[in-house]
GROMACS .gro file of C-alpha atoms in nm:
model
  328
    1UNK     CA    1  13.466  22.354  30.233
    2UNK     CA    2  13.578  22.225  29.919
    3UNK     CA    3  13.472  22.267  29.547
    4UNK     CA    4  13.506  21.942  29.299
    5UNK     CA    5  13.418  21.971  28.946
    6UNK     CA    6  13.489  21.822  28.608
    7UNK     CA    7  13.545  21.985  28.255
    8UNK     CA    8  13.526  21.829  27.944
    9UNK     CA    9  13.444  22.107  27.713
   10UNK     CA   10  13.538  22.528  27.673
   11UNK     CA   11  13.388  22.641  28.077
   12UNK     CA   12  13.330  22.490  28.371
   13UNK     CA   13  13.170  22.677  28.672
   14UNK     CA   14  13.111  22.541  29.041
   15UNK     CA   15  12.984  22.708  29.363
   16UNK     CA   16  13.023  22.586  29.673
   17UNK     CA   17  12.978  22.731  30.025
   18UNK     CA   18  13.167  23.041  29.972
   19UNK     CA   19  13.390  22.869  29.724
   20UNK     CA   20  13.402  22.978  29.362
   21UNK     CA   21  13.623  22.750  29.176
   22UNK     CA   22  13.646  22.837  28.754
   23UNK     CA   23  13.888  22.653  28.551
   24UNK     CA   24  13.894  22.834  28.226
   25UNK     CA   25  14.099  22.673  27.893
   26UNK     CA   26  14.110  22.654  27.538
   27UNK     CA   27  13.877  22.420  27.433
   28UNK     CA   28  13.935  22.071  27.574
   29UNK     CA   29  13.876  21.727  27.368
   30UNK     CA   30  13.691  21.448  27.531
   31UNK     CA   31  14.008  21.248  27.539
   32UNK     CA   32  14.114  21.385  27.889
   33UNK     CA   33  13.923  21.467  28.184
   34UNK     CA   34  14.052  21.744  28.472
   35UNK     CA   35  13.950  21.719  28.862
   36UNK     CA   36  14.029  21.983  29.032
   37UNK     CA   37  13.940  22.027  29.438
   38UNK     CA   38  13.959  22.384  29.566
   39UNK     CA   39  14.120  22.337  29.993
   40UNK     CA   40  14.153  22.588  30.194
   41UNK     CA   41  14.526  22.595  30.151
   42UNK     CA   42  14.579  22.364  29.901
   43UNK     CA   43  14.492  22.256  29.551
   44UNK     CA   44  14.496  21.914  29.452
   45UNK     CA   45  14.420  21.838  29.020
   46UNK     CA   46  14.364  21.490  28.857
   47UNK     CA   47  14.476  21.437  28.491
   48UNK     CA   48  14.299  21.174  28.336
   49UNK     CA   49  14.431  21.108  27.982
   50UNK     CA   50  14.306  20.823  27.752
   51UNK     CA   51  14.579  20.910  27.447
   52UNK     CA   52  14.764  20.586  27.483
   53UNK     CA   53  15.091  20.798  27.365
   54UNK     CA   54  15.146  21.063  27.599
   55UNK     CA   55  15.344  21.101  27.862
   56UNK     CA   56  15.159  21.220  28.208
   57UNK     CA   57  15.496  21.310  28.353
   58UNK     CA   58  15.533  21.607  28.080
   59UNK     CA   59  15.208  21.837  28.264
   60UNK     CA   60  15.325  22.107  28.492
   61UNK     CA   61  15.114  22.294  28.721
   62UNK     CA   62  15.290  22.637  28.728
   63UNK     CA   63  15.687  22.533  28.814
   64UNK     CA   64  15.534  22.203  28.963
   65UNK     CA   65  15.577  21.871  28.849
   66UNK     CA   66  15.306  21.607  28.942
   67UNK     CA   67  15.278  21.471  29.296
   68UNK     CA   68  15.274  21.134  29.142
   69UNK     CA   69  15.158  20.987  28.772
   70UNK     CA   70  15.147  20.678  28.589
   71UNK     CA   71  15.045  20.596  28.239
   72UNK     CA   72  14.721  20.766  28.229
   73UNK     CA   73  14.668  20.984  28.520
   74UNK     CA   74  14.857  21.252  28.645
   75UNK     CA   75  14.793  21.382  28.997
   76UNK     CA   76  14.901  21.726  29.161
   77UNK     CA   77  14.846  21.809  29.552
   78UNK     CA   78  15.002  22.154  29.606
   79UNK     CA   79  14.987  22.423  29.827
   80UNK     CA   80  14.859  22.773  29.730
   81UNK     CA   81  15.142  22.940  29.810
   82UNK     CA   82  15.387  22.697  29.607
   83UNK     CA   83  15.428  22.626  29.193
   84UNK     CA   84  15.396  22.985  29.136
   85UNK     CA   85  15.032  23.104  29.198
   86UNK     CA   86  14.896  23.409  29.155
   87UNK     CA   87  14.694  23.545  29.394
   88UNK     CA   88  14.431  23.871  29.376
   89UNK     CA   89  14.133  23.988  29.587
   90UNK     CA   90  13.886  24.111  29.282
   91UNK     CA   91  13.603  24.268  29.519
   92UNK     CA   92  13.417  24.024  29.723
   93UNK     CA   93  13.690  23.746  29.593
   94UNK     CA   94  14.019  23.634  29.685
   95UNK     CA   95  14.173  23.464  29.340
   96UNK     CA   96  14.441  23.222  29.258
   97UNK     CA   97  14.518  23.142  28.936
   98UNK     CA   98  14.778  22.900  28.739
   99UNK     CA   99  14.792  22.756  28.438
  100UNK     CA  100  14.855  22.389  28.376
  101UNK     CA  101  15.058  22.283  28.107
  102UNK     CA  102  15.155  21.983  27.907
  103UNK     CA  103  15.570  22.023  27.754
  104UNK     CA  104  15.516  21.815  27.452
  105UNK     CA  105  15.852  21.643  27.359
  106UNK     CA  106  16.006  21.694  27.038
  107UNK     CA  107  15.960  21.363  26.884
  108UNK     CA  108  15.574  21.358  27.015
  109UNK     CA  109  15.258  21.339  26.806
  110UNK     CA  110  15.094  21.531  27.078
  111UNK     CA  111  15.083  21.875  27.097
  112UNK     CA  112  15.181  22.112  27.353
  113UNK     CA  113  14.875  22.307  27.552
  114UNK     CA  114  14.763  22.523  27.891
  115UNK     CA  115  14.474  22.537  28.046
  116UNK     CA  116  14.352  22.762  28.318
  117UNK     CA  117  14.308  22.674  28.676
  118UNK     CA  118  14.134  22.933  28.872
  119UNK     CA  119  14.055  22.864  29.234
  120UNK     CA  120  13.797  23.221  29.402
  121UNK     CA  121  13.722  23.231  29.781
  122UNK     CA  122  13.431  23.375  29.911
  123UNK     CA  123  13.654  23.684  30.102
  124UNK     CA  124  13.578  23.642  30.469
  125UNK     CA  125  13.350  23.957  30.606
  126UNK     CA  126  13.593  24.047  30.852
  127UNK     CA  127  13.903  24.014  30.652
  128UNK     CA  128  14.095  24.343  30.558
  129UNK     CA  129  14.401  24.297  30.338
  130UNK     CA  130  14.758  24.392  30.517
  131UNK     CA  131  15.008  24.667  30.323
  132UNK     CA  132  15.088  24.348  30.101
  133UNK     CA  133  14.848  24.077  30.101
  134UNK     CA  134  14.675  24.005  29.893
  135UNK     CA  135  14.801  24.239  29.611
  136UNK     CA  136  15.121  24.238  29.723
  137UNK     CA  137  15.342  23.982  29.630
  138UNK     CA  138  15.586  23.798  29.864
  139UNK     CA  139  16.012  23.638  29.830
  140UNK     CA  140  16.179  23.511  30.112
  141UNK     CA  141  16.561  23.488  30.018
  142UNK     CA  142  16.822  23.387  30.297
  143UNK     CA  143  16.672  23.567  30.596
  144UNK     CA  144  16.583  23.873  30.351
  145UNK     CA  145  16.205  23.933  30.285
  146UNK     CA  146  16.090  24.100  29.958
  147UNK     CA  147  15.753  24.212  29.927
  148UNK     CA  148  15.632  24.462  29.577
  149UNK     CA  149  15.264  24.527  29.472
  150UNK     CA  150  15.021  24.779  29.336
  151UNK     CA  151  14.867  25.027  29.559
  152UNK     CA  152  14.688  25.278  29.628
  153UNK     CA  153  14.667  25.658  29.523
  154UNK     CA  154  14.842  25.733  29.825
  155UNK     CA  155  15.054  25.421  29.878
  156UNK     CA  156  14.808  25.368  30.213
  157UNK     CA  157  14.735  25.018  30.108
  158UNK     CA  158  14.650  24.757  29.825
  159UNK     CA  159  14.537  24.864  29.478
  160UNK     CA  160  14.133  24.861  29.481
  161UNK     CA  161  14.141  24.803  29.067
  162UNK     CA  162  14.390  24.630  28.864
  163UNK     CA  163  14.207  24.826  28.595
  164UNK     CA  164  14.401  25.096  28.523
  165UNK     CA  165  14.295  25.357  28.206
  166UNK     CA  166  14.584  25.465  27.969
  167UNK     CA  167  14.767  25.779  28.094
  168UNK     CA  168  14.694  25.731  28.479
  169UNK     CA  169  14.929  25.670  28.788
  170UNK     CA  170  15.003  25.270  28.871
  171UNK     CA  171  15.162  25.355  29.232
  172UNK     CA  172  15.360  25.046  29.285
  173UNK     CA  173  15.583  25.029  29.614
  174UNK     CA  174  15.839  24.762  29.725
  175UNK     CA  175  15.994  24.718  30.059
  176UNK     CA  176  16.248  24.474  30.176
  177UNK     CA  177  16.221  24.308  30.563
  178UNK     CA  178  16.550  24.268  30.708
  179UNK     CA  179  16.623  24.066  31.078
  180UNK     CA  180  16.972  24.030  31.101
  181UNK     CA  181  17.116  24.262  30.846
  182UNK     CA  182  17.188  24.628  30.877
  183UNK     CA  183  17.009  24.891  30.777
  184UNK     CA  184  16.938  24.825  30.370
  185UNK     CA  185  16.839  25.062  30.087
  186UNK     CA  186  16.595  24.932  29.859
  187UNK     CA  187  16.607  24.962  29.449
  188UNK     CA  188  16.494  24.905  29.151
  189UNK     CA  189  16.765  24.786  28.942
  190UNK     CA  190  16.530  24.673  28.668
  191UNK     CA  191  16.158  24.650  28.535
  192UNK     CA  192  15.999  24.530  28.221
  193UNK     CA  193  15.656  24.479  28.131
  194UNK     CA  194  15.558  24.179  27.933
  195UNK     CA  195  15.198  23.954  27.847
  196UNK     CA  196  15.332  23.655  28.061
  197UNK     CA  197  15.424  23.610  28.402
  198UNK     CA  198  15.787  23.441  28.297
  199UNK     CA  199  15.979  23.649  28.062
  200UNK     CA  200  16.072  23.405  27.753
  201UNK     CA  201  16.350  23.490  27.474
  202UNK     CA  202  16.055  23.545  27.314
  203UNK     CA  203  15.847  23.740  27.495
  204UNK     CA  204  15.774  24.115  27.393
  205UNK     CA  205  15.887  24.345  27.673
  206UNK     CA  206  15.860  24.694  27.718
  207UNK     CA  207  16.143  24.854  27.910
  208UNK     CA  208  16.056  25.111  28.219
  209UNK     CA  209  16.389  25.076  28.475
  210UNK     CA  210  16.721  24.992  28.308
  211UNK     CA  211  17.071  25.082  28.292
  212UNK     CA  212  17.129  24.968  28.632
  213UNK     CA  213  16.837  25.222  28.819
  214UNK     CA  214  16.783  25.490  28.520
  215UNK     CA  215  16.338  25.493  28.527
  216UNK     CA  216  16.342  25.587  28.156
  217UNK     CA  217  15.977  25.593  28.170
  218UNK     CA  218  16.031  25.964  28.388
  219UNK     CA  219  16.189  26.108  28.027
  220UNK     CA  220  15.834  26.126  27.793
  221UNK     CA  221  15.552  26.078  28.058
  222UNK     CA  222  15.503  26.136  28.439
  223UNK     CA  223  15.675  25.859  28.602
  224UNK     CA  224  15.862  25.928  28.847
  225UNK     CA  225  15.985  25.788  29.211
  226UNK     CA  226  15.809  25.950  29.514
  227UNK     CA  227  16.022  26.055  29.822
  228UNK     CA  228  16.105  25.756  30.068
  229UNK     CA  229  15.948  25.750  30.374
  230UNK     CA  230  16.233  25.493  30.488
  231UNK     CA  231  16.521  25.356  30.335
  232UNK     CA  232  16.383  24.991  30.284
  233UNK     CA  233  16.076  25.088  30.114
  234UNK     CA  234  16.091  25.255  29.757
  235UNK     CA  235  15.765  25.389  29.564
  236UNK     CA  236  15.684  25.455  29.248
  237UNK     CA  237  15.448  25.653  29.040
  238UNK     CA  238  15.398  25.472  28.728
  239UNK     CA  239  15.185  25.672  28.405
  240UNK     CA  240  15.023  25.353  28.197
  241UNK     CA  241  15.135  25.365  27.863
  242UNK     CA  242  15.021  25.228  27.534
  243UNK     CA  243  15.157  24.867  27.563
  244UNK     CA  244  14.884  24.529  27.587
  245UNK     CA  245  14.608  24.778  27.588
  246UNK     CA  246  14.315  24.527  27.710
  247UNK     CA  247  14.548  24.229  27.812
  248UNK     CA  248  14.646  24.102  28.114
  249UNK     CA  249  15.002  24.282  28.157
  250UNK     CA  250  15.266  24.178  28.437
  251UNK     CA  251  15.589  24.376  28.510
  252UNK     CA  252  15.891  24.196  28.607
  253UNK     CA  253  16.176  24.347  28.831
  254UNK     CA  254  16.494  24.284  28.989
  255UNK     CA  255  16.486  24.421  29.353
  256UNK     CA  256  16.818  24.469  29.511
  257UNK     CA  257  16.926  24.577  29.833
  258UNK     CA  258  17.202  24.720  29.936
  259UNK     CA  259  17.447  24.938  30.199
  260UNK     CA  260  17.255  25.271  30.171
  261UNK     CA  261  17.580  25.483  30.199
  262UNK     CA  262  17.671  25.241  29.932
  263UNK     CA  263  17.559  25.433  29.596
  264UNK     CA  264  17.766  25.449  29.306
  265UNK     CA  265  17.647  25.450  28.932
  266UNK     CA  266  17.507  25.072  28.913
  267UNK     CA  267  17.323  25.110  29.283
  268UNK     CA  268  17.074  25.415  29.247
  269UNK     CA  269  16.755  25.525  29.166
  270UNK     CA  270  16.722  25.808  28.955
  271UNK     CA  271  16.425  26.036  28.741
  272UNK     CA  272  16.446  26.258  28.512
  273UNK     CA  273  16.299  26.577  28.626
  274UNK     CA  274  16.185  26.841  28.316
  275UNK     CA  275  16.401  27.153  28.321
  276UNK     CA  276  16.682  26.978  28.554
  277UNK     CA  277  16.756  26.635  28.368
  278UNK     CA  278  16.850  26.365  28.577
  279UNK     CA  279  16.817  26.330  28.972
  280UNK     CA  280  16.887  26.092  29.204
  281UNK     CA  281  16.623  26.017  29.452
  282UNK     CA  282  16.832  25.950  29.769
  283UNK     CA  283  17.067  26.288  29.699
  284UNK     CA  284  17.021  26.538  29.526
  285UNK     CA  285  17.369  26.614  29.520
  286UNK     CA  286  17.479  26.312  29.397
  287UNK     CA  287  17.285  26.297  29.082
  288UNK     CA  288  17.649  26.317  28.896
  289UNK     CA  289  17.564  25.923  28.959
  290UNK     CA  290  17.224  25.946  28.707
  291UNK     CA  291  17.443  26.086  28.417
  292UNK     CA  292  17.504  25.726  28.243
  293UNK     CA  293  17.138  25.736  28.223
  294UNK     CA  294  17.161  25.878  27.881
  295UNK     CA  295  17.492  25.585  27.817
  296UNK     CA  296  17.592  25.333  27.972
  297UNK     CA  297  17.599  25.228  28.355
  298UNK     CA  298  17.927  25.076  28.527
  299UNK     CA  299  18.130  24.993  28.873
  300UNK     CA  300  18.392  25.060  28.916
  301UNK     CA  301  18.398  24.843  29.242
  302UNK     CA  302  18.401  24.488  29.262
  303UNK     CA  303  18.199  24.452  29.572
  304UNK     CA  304  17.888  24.430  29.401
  305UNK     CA  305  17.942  24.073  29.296
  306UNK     CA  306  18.022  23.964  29.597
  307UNK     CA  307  17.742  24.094  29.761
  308UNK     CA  308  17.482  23.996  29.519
  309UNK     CA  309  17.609  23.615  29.595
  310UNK     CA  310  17.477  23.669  29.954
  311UNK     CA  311  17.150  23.723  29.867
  312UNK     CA  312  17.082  24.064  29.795
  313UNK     CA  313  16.895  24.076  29.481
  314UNK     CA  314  16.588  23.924  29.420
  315UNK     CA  315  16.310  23.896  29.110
  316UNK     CA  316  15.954  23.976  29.119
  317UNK     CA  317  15.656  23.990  28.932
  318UNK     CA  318  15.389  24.240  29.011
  319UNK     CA  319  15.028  24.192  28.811
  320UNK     CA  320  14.864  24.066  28.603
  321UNK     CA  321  14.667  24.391  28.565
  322UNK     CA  322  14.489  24.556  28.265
  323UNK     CA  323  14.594  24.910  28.073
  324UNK     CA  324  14.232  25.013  27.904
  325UNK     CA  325  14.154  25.228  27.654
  326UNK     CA  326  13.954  25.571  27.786
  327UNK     CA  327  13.787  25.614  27.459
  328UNK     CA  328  13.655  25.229  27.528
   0.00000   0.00000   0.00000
């Protein structure tokens, strides 16, 4: 069933036969009007704008430029698995969320904005979300399949909350499907928390997996990685820390896969452990590899370029999810 409403002010709510569509902005003038129709798969927004002087082809929904446009309408038909939407199942709901945008040009007398699209489904009585759907997020890269979410306390399926009070564990696990290929090793090479889901030059990031693998949030909390229960999979046990506290917070990683008797100081995985420093997770008698933690991280091998040119590392964005405050 579909949903079809129109905003012209701060809210907009419409229900419709299991179908919950809210499109949520800034306020919004009466010079434009916004259609948006909820599908079952799809999403398809009209942009009607009666400013003489702008420029329909500069709106963006997520990554996506408009289907079609002309000089006052802009039209968008898009899947829900395209132009970057996020997707959550918020207890009897499964959400997607975007944000459309308008890239005001430098010479323009009209000024840049975002609005909200938010498209809720009733979630079916006999669905049961899958190891990662919905919180999990999916990347399909060559014939390489990427999946990383938040779970649950014991990594048994999807997060329940994306609530999550300062100083408790975010388990977040990624795995990495693989047809064709050998057996992989999955890791971490990077993650960063930031207040957007696209990391800007100006975005403020806090830093949890750098240096090539290093978790430096394992040094002053109690982060760590949890044992593997295969080699494409890789968990971890994430303490929330003071960062957003009340916003919406995404973290954004660089998976990377990779020959698993292939570890050198630039493809590991290592936690620091109180009272024995460094370890790696995969060997415990290789964790000579975690000492650049405290430094810097090199190769001394030149494979890794190649190799990352056939499609072996991939980005990912896990969230948005909220750090409260337990006093709150």
């Amino acid at each position: 069933m579909h949903c079809v409403s129109r905003k012209y002010s701060v809210m907009m709510v419409s229900f419709c036969q299991g179908a919950l569509l809210l499109s949520l902005a800034a306020a919004m003038a009466v010079y434009a009007d916004m259609k948006v129709d909820c599908g079952p798969h799809f999403v398809t927004l009209m942009w009607t704008e009666s400013r003489p002087q702008a420029d329909t082809s500069l709106l963006r929904l997520g990554n996506c430029f408009p289907t079609s446009f002309s000089a006052g309408e802009a039209y968008f038909y898009v899947d829900l698995t395209d132009c970057n939407f996020r997707r959550l199942v918020t207890g009897d709901a499964l959400v997607y969320s975007n944000d459309l945008t308008y890239v005001a040009s430098a010479d323009s007398y009209n000024l840049a904005f975002t609005h909200r699209v938010v498209c809720a489904y009733e979630r079916p009585k006999d669905w049961y979300a899958t190891i990662y759907d919905p919180v999990f997020k999916t990347y399909s890269l060559g014939d390489l399949q990427f999946n990383i979410g938040l779970m649950n306390d014991d990594f048994s399926g999807p997060a329940e909350s994306t609530r999550f009070p300062l100083g408790s564990i975010i388990p977040i696990m990624a795995s990495v499907v693989q047809e064709t290929h050998q057996p992989l090793l999955l890791l971490l090479e990077e993650c960063v928390a930031a207040t957007t889901p696209e990391l800007y030059p100006e975005s403020t990031m806090y830093p949890i997996i750098s240096n090539k693998g290093c978790l430096l949030e394992s040094v002053s909390s109690r982060s760590k990685f949890e044992p593997r229960q295969k080699s494409s999979e890789i968990r971890l046990s994430l303490q929330t820390f003071t960062f957003a506290m009340g916003e919406e917070v995404f973290i954004h990683c660089k998976l990377l896969a990779w020959d698993p008797n292939g570890l050198d100081s630039t493809k590991k995985a290592c936690h620091f452990v109180e009272g024995h420093g460094w370890e790696l997770l995969d060997n415990l008698a290789q964790s000579n590899l975690c000492d650049c933690c405290e430094s810097k991280c090199k190769s001394r091998r030149q494979r890794s370029v190649a190799s990352e040119k056939h499609g072996m590392v991939q980005k990912a964005v896990i969230g948005p999810f909220t750090i409260t405050d337990v006093n709150s």
